[in-house]
mmCIF file with all atom_site columns, C-alpha atoms in Angstrom:
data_model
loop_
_atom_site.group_PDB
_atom_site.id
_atom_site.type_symbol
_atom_site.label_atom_id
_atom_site.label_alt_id
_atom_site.label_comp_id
_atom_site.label_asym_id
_atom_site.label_entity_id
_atom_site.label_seq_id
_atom_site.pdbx_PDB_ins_code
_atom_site.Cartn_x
_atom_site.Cartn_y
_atom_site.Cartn_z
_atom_site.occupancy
_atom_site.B_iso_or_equiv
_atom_site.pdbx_formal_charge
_atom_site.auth_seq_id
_atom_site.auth_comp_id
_atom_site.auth_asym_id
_atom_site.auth_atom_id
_atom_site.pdbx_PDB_model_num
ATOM 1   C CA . UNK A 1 1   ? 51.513 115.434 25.671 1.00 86.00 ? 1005 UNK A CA 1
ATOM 2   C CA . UNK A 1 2   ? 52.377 113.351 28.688 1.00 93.00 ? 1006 UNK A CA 1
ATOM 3   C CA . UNK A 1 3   ? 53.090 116.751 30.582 1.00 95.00 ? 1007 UNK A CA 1
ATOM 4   C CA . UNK A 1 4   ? 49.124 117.667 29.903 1.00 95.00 ? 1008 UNK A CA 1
ATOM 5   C CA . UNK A 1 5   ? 48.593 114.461 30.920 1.00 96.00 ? 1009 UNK A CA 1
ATOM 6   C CA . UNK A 1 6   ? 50.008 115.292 34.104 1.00 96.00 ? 1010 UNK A CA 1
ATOM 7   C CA . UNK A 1 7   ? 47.963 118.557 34.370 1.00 95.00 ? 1011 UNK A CA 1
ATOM 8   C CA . UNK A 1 8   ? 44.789 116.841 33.777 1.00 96.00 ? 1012 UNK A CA 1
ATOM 9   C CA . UNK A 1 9   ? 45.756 113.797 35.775 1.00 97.00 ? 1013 UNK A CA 1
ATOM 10  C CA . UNK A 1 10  ? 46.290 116.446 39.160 1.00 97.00 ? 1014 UNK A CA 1
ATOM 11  C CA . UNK A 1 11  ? 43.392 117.889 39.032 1.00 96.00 ? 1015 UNK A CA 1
ATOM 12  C CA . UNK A 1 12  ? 40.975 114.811 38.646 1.00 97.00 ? 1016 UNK A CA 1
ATOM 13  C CA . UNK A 1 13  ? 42.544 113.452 41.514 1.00 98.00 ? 1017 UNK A CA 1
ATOM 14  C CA . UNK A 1 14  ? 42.471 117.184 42.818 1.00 97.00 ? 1018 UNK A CA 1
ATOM 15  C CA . UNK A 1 15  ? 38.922 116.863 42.530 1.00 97.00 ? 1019 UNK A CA 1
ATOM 16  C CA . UNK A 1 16  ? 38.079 113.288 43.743 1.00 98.00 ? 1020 UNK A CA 1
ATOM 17  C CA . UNK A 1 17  ? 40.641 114.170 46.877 1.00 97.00 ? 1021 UNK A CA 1
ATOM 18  C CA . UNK A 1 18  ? 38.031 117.383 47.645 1.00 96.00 ? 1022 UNK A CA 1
ATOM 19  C CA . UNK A 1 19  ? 34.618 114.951 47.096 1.00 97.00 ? 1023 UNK A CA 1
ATOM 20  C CA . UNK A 1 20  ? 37.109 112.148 49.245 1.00 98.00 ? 1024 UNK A CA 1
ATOM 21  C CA . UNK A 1 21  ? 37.222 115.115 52.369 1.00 97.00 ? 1025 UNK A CA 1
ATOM 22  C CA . UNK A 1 22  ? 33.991 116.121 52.166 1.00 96.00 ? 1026 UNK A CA 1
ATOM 23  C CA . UNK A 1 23  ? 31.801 113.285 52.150 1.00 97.00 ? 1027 UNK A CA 1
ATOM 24  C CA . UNK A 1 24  ? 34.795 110.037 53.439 1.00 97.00 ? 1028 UNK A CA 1
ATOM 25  C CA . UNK A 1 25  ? 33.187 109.882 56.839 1.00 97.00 ? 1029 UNK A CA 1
ATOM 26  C CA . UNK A 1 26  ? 29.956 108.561 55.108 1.00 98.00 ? 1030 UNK A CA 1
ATOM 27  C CA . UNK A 1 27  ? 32.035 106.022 52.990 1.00 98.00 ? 1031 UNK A CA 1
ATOM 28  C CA . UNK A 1 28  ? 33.240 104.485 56.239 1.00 97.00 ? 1032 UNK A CA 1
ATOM 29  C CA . UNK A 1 29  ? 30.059 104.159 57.605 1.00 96.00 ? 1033 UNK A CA 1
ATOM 30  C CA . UNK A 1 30  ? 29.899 101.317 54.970 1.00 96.00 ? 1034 UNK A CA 1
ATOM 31  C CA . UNK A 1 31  ? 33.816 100.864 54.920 1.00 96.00 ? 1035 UNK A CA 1
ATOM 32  C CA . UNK A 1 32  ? 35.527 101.187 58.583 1.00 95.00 ? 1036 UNK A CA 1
ATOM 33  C CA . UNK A 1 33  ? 38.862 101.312 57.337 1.00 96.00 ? 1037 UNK A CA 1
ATOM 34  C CA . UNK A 1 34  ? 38.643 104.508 55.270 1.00 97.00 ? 1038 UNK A CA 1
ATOM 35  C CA . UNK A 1 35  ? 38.201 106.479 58.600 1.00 97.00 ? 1039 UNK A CA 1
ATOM 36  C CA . UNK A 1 36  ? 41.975 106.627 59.229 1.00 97.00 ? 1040 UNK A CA 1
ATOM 37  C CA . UNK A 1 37  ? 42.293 108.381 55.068 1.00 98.00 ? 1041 UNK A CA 1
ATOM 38  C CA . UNK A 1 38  ? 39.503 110.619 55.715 1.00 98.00 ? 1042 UNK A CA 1
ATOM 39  C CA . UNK A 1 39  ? 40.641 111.711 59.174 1.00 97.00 ? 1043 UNK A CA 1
ATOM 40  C CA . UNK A 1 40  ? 44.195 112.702 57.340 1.00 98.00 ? 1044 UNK A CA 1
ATOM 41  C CA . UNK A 1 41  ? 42.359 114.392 54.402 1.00 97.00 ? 1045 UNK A CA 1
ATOM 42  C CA . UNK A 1 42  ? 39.929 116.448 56.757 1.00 97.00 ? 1046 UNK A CA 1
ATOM 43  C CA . UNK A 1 43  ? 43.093 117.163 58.732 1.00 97.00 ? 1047 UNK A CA 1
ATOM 44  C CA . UNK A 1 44  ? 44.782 118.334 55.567 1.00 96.00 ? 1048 UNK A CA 1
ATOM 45  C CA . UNK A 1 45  ? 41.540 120.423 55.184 1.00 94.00 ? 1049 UNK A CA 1
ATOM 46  C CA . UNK A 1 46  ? 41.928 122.385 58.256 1.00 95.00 ? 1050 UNK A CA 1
ATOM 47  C CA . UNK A 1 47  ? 45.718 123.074 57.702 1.00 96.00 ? 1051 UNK A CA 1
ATOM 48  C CA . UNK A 1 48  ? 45.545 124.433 54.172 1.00 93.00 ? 1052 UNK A CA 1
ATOM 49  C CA . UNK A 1 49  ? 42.759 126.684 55.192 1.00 91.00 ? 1053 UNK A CA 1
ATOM 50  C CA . UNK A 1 50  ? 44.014 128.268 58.712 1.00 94.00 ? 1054 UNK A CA 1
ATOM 51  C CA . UNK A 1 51  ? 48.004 128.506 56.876 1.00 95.00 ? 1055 UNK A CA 1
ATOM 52  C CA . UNK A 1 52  ? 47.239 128.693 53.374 1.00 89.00 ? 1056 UNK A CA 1
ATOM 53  C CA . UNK A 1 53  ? 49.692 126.045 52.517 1.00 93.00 ? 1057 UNK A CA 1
ATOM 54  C CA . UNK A 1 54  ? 50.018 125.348 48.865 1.00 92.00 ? 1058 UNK A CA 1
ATOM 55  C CA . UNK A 1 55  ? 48.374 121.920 48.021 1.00 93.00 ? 1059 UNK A CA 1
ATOM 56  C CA . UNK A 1 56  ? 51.209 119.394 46.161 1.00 95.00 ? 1060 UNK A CA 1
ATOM 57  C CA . UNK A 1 57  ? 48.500 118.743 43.574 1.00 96.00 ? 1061 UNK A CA 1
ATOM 58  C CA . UNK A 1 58  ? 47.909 122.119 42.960 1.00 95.00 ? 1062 UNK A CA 1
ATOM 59  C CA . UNK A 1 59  ? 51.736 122.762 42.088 1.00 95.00 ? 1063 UNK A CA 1
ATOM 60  C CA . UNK A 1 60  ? 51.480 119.608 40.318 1.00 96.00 ? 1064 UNK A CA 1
ATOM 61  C CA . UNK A 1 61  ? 48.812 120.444 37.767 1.00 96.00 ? 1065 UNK A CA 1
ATOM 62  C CA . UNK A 1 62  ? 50.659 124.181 37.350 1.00 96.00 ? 1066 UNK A CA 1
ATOM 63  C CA . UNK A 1 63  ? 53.669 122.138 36.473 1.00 96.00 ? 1067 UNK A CA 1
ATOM 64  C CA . UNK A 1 64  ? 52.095 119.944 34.300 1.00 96.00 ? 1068 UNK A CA 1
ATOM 65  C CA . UNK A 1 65  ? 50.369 122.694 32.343 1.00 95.00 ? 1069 UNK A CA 1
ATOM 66  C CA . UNK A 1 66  ? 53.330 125.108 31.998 1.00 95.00 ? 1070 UNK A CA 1
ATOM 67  C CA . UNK A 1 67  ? 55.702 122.601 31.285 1.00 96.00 ? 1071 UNK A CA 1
ATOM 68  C CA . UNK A 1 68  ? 53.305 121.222 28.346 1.00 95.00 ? 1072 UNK A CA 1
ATOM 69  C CA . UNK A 1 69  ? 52.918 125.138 27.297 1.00 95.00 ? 1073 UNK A CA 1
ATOM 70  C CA . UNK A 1 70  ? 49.454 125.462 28.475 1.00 94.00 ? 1074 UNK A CA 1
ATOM 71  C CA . UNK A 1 71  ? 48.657 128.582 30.669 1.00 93.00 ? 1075 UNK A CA 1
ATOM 72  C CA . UNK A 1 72  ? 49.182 127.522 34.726 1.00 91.00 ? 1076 UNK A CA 1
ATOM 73  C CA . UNK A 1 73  ? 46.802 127.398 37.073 1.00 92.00 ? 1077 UNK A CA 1
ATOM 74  C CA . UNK A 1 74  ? 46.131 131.650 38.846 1.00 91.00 ? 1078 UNK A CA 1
ATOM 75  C CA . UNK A 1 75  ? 48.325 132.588 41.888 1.00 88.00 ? 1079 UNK A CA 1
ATOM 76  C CA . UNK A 1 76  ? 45.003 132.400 43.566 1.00 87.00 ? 1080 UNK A CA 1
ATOM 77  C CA . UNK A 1 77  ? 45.272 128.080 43.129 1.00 89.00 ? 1081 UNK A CA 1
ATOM 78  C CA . UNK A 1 78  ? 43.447 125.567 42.490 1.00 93.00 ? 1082 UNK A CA 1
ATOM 79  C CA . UNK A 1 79  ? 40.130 126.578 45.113 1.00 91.00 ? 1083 UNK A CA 1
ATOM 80  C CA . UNK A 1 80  ? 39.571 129.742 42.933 1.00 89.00 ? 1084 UNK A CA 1
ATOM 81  C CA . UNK A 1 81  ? 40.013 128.373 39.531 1.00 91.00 ? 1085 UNK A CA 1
ATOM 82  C CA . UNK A 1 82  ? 37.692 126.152 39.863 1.00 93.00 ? 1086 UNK A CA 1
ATOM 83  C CA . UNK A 1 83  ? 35.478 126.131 43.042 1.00 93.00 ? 1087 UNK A CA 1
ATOM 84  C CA . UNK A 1 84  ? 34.692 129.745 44.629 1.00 92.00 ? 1088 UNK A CA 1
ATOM 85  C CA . UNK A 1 85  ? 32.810 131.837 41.670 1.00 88.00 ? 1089 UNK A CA 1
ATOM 86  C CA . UNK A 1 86  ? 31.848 128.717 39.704 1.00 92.00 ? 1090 UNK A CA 1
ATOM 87  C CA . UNK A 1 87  ? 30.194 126.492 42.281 1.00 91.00 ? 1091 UNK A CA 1
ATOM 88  C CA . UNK A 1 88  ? 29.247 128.894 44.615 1.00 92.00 ? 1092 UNK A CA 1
ATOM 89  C CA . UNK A 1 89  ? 29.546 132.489 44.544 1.00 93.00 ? 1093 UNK A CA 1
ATOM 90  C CA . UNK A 1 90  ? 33.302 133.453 46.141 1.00 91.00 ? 1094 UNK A CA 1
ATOM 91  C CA . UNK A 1 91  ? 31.689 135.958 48.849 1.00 94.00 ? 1095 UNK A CA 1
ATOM 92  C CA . UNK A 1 92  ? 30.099 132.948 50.204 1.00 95.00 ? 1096 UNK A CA 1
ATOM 93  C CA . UNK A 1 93  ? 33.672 131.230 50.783 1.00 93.00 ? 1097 UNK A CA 1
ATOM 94  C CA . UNK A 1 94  ? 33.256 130.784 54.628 1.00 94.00 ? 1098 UNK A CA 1
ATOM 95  C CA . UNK A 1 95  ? 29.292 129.721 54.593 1.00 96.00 ? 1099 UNK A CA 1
ATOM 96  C CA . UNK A 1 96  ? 30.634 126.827 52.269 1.00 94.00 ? 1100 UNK A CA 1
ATOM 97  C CA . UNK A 1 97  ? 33.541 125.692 54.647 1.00 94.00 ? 1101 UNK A CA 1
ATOM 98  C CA . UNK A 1 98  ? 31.222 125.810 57.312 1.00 96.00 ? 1102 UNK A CA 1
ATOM 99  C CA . UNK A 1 99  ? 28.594 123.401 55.486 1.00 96.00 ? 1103 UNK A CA 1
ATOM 100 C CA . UNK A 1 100 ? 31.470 121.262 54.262 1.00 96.00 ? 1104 UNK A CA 1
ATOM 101 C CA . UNK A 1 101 ? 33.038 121.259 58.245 1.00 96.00 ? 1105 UNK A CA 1
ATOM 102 C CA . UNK A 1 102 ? 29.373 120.358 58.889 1.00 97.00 ? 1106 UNK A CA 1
ATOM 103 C CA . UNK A 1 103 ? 28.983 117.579 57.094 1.00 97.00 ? 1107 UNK A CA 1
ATOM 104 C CA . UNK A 1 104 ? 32.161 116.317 58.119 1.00 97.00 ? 1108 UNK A CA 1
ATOM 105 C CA . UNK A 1 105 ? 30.844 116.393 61.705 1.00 97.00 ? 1109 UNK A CA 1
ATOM 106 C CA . UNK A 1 106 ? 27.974 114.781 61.074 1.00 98.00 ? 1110 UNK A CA 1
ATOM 107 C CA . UNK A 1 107 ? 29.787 111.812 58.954 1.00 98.00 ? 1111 UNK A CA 1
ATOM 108 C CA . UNK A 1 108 ? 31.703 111.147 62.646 1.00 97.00 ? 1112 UNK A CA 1
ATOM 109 C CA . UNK A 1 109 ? 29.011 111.354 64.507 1.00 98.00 ? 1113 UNK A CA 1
ATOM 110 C CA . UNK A 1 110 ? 27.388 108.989 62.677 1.00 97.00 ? 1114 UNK A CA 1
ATOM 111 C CA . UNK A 1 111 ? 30.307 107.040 62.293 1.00 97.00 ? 1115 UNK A CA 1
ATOM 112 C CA . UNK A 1 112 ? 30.753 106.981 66.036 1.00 97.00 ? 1116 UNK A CA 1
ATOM 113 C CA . UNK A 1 113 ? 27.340 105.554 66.609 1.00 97.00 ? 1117 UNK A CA 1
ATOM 114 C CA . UNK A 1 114 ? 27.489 103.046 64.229 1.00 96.00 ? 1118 UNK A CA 1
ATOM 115 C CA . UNK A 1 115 ? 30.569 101.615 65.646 1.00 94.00 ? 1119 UNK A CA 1
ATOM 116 C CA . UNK A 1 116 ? 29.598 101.623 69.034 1.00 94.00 ? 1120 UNK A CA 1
ATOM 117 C CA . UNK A 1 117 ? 26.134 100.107 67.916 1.00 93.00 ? 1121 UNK A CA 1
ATOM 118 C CA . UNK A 1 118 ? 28.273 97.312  65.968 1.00 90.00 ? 1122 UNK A CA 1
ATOM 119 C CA . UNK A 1 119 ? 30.277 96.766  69.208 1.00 90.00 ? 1123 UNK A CA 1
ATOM 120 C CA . UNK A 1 120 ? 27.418 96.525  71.518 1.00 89.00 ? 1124 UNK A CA 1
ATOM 121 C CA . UNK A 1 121 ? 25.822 93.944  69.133 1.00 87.00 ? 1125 UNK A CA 1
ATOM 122 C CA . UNK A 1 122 ? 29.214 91.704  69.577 1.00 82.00 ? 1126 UNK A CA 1
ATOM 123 C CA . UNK A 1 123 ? 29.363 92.287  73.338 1.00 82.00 ? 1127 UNK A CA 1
ATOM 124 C CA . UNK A 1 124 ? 25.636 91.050  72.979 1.00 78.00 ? 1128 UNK A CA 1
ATOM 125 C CA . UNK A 1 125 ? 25.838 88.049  70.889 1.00 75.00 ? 1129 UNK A CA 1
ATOM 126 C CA . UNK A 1 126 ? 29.216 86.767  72.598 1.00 72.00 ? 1130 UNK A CA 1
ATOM 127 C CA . UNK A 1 127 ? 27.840 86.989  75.920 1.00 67.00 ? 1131 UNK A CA 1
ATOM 128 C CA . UNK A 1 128 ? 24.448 85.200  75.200 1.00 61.00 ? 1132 UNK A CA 1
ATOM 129 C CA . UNK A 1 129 ? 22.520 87.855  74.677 1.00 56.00 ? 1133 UNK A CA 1
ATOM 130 C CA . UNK A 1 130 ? 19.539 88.869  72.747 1.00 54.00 ? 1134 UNK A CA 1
ATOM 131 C CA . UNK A 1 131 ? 21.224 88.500  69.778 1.00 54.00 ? 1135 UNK A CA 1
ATOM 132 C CA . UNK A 1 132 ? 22.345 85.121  70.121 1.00 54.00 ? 1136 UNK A CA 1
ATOM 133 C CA . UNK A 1 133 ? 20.657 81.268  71.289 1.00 57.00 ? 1137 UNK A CA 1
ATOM 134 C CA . UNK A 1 134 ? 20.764 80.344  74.960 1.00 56.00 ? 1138 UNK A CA 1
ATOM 135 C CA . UNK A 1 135 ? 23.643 77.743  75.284 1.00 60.00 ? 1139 UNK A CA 1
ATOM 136 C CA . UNK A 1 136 ? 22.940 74.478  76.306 1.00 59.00 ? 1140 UNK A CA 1
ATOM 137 C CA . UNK A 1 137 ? 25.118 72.676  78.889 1.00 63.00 ? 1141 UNK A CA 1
ATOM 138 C CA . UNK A 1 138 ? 24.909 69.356  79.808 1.00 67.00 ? 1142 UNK A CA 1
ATOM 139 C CA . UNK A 1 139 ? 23.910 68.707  82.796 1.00 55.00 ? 1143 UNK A CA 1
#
């Protein structure tokens, strides 16, 4: 039981690590200090695709399932088992990394504007600017 546990614990996390890549750089437009994760997760992205290094929570979930009797995950991993050919169709593999590097781009653009607009608003208000009431000195 607690080795099925394992399985099933692998590949939520499996999953919530895959929503975590795709759509982090819009959770730290509202949370600054999740860039840093999503940057290494996006990173991660890129290597496992261009080297088609096994993911550790793919071989964890395998484990898990064997070990507990259960059939493995396919050779193919984790990706085919349960992504390509049940969310989208697998000959469209490369138009949905493309949309998902898109929408990571977009995330830190947006990101990027949002901290140089929040910056810029400091600068403002420190300085006397718009944002803040003319000082009084006394005179």
């Amino acid at each position: 039981m607690a080795y099925r546990l394992i399985g099933e614990a692998a590949m939520v996390v499996h999953f919530l690590f895959l929503v975590f890549m795709a759509v982090g750089g819009f959770l730290a437009w509202r949370w600054p200090r999740l860039i840093a994760a999503h940057l290494a997760a996006a990173a991660w992205g890129v290597v496992s695709v261009a080297t088609g290094v096994e993911c550790p929570l793919t071989v964890a979930e395998d484990w898990g399932r064997r070990t507990a009797g259960e059939r493995g995950l396919p050779p193919e991993g984790f990706i085919d088992h349960y992504i390509e050919g049940v969310i989208y169709p697998e000959e469209h593999t490369t138009v949905a990394r493309l949309a998902v590097a898109l929408l990571v781009a977009v995330s830190w653009i947006g990101y990027v504007r949002l901290i140089r607009r929040r910056k810029a608003r400091t600068v403002r208000s420190s300085d006397g600017g718009v944002d803040s009431p003319p000082r009084v000195t006394p005179g």
